[in-house]
Short mmCIF file of C-alpha atoms in Angstrom, two decimals:
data_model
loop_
_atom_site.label_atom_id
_atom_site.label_comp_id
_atom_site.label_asym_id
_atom_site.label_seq_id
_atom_site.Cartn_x
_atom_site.Cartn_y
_atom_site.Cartn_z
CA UNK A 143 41.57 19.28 -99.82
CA UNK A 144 39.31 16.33 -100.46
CA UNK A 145 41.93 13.67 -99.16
CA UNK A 146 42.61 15.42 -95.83
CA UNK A 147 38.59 15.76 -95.22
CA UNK A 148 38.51 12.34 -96.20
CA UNK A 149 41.70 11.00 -93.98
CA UNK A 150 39.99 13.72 -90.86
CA UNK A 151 36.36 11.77 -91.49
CA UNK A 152 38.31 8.97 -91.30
CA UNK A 153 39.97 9.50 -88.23
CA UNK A 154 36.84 10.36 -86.91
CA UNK A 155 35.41 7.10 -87.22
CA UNK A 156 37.91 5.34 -85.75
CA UNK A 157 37.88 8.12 -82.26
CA UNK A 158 34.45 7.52 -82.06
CA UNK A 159 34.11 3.71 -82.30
CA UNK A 160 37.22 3.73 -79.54
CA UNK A 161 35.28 6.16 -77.33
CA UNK A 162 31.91 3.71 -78.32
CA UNK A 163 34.14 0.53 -77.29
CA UNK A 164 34.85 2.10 -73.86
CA UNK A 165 31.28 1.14 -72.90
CA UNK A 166 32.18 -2.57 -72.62
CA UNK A 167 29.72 -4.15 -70.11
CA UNK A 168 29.61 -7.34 -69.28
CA UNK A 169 26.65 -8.68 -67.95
CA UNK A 170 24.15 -12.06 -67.06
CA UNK A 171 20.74 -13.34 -66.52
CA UNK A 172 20.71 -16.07 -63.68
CA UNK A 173 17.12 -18.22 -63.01
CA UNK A 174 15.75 -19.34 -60.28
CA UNK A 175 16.62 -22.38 -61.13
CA UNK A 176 20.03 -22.57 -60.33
CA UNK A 177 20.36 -20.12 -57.36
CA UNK A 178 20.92 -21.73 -53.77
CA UNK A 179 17.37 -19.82 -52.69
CA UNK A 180 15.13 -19.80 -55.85
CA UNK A 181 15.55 -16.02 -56.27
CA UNK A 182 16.53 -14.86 -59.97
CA UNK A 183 19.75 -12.78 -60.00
CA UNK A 184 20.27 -10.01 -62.84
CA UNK A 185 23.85 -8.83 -62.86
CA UNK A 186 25.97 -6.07 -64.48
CA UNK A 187 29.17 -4.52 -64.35
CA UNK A 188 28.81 -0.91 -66.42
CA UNK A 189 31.61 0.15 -68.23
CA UNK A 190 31.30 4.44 -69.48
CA UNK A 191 33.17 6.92 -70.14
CA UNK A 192 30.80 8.71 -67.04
CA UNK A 193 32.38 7.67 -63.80
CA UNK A 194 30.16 9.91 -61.48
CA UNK A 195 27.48 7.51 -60.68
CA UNK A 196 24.79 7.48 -58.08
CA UNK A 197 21.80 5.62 -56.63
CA UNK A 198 18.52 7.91 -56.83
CA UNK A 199 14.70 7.14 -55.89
CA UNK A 200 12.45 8.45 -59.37
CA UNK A 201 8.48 8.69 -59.18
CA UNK A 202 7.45 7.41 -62.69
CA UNK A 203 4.02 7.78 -64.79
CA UNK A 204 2.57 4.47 -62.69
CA UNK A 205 5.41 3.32 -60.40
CA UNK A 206 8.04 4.86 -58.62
CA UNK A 207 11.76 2.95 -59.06
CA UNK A 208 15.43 2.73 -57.56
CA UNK A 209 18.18 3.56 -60.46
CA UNK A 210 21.73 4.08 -60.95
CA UNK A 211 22.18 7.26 -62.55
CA UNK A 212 24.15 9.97 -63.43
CA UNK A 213 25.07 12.81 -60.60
CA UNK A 214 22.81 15.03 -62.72
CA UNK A 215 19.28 16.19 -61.82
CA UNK A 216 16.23 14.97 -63.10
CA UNK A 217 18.07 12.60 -65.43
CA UNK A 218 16.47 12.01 -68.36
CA UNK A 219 18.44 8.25 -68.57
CA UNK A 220 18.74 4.74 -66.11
CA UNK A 221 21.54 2.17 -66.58
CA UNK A 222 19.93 -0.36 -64.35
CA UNK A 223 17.11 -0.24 -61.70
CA UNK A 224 13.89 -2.20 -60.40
CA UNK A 225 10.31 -0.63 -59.72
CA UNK A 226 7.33 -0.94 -56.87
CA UNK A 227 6.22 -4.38 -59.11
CA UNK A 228 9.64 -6.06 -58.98
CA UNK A 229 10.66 -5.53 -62.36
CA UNK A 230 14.12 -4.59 -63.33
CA UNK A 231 15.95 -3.78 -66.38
CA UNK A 232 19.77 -3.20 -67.35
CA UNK A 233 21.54 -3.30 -70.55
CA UNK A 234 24.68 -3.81 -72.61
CA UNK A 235 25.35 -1.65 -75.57
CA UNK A 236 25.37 -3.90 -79.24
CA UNK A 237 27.60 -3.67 -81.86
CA UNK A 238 26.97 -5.89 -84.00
CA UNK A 239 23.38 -5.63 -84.66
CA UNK A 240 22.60 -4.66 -88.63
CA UNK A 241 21.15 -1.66 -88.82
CA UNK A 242 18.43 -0.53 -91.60
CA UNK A 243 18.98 2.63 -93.67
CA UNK A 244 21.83 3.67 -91.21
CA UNK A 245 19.10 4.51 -88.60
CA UNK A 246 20.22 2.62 -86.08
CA UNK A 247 21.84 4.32 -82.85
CA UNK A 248 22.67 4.09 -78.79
CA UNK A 249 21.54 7.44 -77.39
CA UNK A 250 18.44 6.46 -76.29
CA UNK A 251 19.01 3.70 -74.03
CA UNK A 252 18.85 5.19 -70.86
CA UNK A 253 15.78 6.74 -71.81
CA UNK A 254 13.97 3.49 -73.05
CA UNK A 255 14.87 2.11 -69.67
CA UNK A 256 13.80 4.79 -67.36
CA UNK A 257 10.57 4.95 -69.31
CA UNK A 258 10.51 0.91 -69.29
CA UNK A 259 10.64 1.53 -64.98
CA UNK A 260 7.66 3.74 -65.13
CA UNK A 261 5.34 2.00 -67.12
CA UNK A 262 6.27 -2.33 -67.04
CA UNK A 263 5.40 -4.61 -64.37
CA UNK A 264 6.51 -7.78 -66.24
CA UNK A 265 8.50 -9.24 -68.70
CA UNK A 266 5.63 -9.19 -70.88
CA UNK A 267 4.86 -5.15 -70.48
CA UNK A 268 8.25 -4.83 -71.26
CA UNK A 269 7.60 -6.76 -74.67
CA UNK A 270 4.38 -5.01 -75.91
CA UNK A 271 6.34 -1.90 -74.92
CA UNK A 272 8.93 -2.60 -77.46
CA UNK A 273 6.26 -3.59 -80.16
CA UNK A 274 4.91 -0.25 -79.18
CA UNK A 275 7.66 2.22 -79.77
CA UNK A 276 7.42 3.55 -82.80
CA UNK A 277 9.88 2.89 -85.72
CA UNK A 278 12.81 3.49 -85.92
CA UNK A 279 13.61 3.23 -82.11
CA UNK A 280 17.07 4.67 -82.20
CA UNK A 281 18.51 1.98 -80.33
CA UNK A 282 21.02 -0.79 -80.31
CA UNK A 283 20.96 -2.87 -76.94
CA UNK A 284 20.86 -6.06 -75.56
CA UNK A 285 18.23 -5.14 -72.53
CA UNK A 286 18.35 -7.96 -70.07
CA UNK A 287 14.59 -8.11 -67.68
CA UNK A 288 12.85 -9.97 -64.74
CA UNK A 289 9.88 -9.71 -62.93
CA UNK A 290 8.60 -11.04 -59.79
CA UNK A 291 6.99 -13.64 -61.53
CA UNK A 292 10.44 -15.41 -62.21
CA UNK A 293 10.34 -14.36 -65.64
CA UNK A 294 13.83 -12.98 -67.12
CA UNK A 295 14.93 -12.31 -70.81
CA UNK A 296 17.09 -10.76 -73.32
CA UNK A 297 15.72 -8.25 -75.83
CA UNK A 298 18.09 -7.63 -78.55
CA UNK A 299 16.80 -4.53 -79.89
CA UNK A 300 18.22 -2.46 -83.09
CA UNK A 301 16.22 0.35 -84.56
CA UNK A 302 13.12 -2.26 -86.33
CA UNK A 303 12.84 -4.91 -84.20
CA UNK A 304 14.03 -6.87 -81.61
CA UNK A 305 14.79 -10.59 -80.84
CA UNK A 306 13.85 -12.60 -77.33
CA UNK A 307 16.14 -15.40 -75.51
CA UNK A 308 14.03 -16.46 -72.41
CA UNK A 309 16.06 -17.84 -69.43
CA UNK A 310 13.51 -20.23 -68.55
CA UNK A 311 13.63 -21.87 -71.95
CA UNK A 312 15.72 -24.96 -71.78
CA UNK A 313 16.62 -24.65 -75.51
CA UNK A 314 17.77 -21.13 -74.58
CA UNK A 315 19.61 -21.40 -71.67
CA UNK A 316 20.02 -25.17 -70.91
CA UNK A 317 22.27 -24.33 -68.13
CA UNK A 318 19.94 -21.30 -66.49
CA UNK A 319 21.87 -18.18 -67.10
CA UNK A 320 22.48 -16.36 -70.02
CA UNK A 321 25.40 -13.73 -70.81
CA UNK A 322 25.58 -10.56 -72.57
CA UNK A 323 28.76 -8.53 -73.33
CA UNK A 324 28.79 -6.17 -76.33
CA UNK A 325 27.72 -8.27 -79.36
CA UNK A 326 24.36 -9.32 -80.18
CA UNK A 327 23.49 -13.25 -80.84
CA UNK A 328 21.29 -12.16 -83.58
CA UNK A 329 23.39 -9.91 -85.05
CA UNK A 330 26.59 -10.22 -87.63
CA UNK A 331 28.80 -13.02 -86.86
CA UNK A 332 32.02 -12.37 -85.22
CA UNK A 333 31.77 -8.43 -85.12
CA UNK A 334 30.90 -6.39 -82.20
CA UNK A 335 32.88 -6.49 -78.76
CA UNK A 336 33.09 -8.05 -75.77
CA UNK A 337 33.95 -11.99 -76.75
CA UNK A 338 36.34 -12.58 -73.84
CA UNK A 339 34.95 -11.02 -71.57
CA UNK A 340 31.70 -13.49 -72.11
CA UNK A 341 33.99 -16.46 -72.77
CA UNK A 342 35.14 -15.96 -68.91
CA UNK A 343 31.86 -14.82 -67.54
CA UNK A 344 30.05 -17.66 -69.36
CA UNK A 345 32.72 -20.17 -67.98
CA UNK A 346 32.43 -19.37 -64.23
CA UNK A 347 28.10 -19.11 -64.36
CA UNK A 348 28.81 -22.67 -66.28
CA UNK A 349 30.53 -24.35 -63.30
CA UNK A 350 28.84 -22.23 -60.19
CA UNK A 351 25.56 -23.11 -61.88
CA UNK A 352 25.75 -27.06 -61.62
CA UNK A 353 26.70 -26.48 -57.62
CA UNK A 354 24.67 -23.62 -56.35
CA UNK A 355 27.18 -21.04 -55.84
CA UNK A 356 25.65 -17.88 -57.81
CA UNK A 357 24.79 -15.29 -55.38
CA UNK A 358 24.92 -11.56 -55.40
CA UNK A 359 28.18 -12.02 -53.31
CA UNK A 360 29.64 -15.08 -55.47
CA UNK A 361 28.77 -12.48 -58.35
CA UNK A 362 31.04 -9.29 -57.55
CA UNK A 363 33.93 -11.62 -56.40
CA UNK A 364 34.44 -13.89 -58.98
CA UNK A 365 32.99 -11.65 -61.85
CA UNK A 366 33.19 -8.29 -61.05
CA UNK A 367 36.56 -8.24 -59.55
CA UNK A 368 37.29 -10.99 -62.46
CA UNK A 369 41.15 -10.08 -63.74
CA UNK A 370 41.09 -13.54 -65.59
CA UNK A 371 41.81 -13.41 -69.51
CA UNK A 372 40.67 -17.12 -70.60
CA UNK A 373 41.91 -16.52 -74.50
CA UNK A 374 45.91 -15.62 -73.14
CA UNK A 375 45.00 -17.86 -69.95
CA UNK A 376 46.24 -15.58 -67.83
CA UNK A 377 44.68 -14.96 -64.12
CA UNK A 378 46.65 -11.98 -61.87
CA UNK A 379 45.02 -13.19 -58.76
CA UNK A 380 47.35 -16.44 -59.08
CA UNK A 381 49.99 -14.57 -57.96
CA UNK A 382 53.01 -14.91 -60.61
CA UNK A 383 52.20 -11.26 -61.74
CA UNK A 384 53.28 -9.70 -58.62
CA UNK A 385 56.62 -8.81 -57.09
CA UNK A 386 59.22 -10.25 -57.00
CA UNK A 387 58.53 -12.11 -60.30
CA UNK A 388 57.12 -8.82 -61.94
CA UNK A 389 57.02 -5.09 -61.47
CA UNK A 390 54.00 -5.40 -60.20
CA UNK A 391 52.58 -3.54 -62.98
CA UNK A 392 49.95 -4.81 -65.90
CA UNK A 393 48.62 -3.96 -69.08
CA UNK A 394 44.64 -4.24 -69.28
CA UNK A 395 43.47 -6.71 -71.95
CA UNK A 396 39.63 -7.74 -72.11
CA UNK A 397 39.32 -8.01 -68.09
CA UNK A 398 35.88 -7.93 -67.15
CA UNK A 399 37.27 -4.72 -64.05
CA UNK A 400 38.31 -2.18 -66.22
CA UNK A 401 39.34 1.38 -66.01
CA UNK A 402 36.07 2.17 -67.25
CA UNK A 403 34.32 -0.11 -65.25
CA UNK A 404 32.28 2.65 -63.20
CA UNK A 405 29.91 0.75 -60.98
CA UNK A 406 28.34 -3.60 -60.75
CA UNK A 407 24.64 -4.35 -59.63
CA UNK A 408 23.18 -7.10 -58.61
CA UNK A 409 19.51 -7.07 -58.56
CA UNK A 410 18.01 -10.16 -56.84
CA UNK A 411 14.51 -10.75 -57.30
CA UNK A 412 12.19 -12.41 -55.47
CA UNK A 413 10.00 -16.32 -56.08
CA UNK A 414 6.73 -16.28 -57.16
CA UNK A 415 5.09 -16.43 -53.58
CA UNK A 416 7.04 -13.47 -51.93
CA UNK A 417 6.42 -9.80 -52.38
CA UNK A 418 7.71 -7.58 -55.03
CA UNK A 419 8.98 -5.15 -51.94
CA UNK A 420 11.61 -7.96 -51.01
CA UNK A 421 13.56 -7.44 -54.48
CA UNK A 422 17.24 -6.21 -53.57
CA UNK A 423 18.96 -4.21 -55.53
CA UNK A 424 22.62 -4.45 -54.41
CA UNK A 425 24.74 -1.98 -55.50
CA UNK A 426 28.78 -1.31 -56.14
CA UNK A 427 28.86 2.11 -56.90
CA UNK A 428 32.56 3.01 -58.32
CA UNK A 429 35.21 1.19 -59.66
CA UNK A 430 34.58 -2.68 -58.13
CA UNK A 431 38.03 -3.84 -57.15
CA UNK A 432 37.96 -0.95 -54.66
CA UNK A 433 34.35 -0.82 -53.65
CA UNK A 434 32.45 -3.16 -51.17
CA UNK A 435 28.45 -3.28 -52.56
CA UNK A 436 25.54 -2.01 -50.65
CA UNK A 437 22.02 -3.26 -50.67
CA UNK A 438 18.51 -0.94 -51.21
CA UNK A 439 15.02 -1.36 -52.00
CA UNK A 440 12.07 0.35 -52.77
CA UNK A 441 10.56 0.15 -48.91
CA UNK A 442 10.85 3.69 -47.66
CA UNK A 443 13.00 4.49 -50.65
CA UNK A 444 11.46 8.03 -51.47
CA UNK A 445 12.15 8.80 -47.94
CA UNK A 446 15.81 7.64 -47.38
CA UNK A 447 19.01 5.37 -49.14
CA UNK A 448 21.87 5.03 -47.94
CA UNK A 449 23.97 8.57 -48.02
CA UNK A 450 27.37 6.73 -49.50
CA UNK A 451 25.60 5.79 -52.58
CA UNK A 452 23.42 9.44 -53.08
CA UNK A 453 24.15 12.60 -53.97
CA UNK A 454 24.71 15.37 -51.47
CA UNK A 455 24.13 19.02 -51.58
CA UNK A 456 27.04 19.44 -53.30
CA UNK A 457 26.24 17.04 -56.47
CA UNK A 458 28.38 14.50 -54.98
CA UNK A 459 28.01 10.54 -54.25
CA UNK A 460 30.62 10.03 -51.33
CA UNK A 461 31.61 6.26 -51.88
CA UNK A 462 31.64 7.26 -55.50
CA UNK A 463 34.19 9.92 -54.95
CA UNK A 464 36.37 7.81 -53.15
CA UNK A 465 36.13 5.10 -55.28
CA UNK A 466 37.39 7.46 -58.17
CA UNK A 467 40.13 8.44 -55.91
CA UNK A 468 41.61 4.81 -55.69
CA UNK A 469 41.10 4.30 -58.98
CA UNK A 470 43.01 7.30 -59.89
CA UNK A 471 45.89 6.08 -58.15
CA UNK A 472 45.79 2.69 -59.58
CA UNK A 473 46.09 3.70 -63.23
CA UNK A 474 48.24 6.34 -62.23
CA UNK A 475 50.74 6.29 -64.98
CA UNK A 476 50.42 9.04 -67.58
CA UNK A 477 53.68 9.08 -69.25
CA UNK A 478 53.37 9.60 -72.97
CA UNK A 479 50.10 8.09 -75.19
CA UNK A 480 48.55 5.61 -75.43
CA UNK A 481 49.11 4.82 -71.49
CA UNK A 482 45.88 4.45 -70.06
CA UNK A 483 45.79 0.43 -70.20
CA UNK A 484 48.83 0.44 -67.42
CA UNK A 485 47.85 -0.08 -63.93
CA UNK A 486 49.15 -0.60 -60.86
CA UNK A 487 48.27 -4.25 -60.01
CA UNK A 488 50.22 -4.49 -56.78
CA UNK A 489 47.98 -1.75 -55.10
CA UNK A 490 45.16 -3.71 -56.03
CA UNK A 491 46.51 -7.37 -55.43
CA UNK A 492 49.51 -8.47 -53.66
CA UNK A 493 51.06 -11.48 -51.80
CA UNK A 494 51.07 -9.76 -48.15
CA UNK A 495 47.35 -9.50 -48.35
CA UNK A 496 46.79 -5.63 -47.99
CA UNK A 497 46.09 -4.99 -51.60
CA UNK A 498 42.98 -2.61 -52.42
CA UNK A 499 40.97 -5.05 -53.41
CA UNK A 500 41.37 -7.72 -50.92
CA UNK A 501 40.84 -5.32 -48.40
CA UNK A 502 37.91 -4.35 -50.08
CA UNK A 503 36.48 -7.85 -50.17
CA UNK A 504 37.34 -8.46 -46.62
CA UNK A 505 35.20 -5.43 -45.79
CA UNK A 506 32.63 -7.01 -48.26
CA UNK A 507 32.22 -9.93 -46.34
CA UNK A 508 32.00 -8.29 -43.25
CA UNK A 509 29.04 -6.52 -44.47
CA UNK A 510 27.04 -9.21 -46.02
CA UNK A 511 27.83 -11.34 -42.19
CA UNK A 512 26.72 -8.31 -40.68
CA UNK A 513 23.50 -7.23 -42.55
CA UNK A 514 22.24 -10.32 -44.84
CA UNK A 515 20.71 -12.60 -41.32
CA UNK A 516 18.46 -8.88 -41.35
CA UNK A 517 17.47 -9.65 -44.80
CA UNK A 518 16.70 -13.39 -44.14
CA UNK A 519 14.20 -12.30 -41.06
CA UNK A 520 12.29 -10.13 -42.77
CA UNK A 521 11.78 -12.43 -45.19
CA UNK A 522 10.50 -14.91 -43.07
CA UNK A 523 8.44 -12.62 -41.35
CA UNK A 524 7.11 -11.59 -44.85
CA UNK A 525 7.17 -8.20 -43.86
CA UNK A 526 10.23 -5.77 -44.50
CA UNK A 527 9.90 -2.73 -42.04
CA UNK A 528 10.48 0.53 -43.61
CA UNK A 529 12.10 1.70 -40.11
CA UNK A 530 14.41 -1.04 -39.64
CA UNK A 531 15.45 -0.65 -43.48
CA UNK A 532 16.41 3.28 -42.32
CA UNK A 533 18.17 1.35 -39.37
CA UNK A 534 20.02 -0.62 -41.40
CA UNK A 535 21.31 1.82 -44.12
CA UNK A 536 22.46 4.17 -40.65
CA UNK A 537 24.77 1.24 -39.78
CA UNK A 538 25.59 0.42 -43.05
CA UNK A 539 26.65 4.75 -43.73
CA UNK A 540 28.50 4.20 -40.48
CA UNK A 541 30.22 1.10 -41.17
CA UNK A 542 31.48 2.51 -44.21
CA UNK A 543 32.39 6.18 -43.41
CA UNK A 544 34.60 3.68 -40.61
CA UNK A 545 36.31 1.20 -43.01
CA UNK A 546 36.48 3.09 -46.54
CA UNK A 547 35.54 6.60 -46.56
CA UNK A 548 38.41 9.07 -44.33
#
């Protein structure tokens, strides 16, 4: 009787690290520094075993803040947002981070981030919050922050204490971007997750870096939509995995898009001299290959976002839904176990052009011609209308109930 309890604890173990392993985010810090404008980018793709994600306006304790969320009400956790003062938080789950006295643990998070929106306006609030939470924390996170200072960090946080890698600090982040996957710097050599994954994201901010390319749009193309495994050296977008020389089908192996890859953000901040109003949080909500992203901000946002990225009356995000739909008919092949890592790659990718995802990044670039010269003039103006913002996410709920939506 003893053996089988052991071999079922066992088993156990090994479910739940698989289902723990399924939240394998990959994400980056980017200064100031290196971006064509001066503006520091924070970027994440969020991997979860929740794929019914929204965009949702929260009134906190001092400031109010734009999150992605859960469909849920009142949700009592944020995966990545930015407040009324320009800060912004995200994070990647650790697992590699040695825990004291077997305290440590993940499920709280969400909740140390939607607090974090309520109550910090800097990098620094964020830090005497953390020295403030009483002991142990029950967490075990990398939580990547800026401000609209032009501060951004790294907290790597287990349930005692945490560590700080500053992206301004030259002996830090000589190159002005640091990356974050699902280990921990500070934490146990070689264990955790995620070690491809920031091999290839590390690789492209590396060269982009030296010649200005890192935007918010450079960002979902060339990371989130990333299908590039540098350890195998194998990139499906070269086209030698598609028909005629395959099946046009592909095993998923430590791609930065996954299956659980349920929505990418890209939260550009603003330079020390502009307002805190003109951080843009721009948002992928659903799986990325298949979904173009969408910009908000706190102007106006307690009155209106766009509709595609909310929830309805019926507890539904539209471009979320759809999303899922695609996706569903990407990894579509449920023959036997163990199947889930087969998808479709020719839906998404193929040499006539009309794959998902180029589609979907035709339709990006529409968008970001159509609405970003808005953005630029109200920055000039150093004003951003709250009516015009309205204006914009009408067009932008039109242009995408048109292109992606029936």
């Amino acid at each position: 009787m003893s053996i089988q309890r052991n071999i079922l604890c066992l088993m156990a173990l090994v479910l739940s690290g698989a289902m723990e392993f399924a939240n394998a985010c990959t994400s980056a810090i980017i200064s100031g520094k290196v971006t064509p404008d001066g503006r520091p980018i924070m970027w994440k793709n969020r991997d979860t075993d929740n794929l019914k994600n929204c965009v949702r306006y929260m009134k906190g304790e001092r400031y109010g803040f734009i999150a992605v969320t859960s469909y849920a009400d009142n949700p009592s956790s944020v995966w990545m947002g930015t407040n009324d003062m320009g800060f912004s938080i995200m994070n990647t789950l650790s697992y590699n981070l040695i825990e004291e006295e077997g305290k440590g643990s993940s499920k709280r998070n969400g909740a140390v981030m939607k607090r974090a929106l309520e109550i910090c306006a800097t990098v620094m609030d964020f830090r005497h919050y953390l020295d403030t939470l009483s002991r142990p924390m029950s967490v075990r996170s990398n939580y990547g922050v800026i401000d609209a200072q032009g501060n951004g960090s790294y907290f790597e946080v287990n349930s005692t204490k945490y560590v700080e890698y500053d992206v301004n600090d030259p002996q830090v982040a000589p190159h002005g971007f640091i990356v974050r996957t699902n280990y921990s710097f500070s934490g146990q050599l070689n264990e955790g997750a995620g070690y491809v994954r920031y091999q290839e994201a590390h690789e492209k901010l590396f060269t982009a870096s030296a010649s200005g390319e890192i935007t918010p749009r450079w960002l979902f193309s060339h990371l989130s939509r990333s299908f590039h495994n540098p350890l195998m050296g194998i990139d499906l977008k070269d086209g030698k995995h598609n028909k005629p020389e395959t099946s046009g089908w592909f095993a998923e192996q430590d791609f930065i898009a996954r299956r659980s890859t349920s929505c990418a953000v890209a939260i550009q901040g603003v330079r020390p001299d502009e307002d805190a109003s003109f951080t843009t949080m721009w948002t992928v909500i659903g799986y990325p290959p298949v979904t173009p992203a969408v910009p908000v901000w706190l102007k106006g946002a307690d009155k209106k976002l766009p509709k595609a990225l909310t929830v309805d009356q019926n507890k539904h995000a539209p471009l979320c839904d759809a999303s899922n739909m695609l996706r569903d008919k990407i990894y579509s092949y449920h023959r036997g176990t163990n199947t889930e890592s087969y998808f479709h790659w020719e839906l998404l990718f193929n040499l006539s052009g009309n794959g998902y995802m180029q589609q979907t990044e035709r339709l990006e670039e529409e968008l970001f011609e159509r609405f970003y010269s808005s953005i630029e003039t109200w920055r000039s103006r150093s004003v951003i209308p709250e009516e015009l913002v309205f204006n914009l996410y009408d067009d932008c709920d039109a242009f995408l109930d048109e292109k992606t939506l029936r």
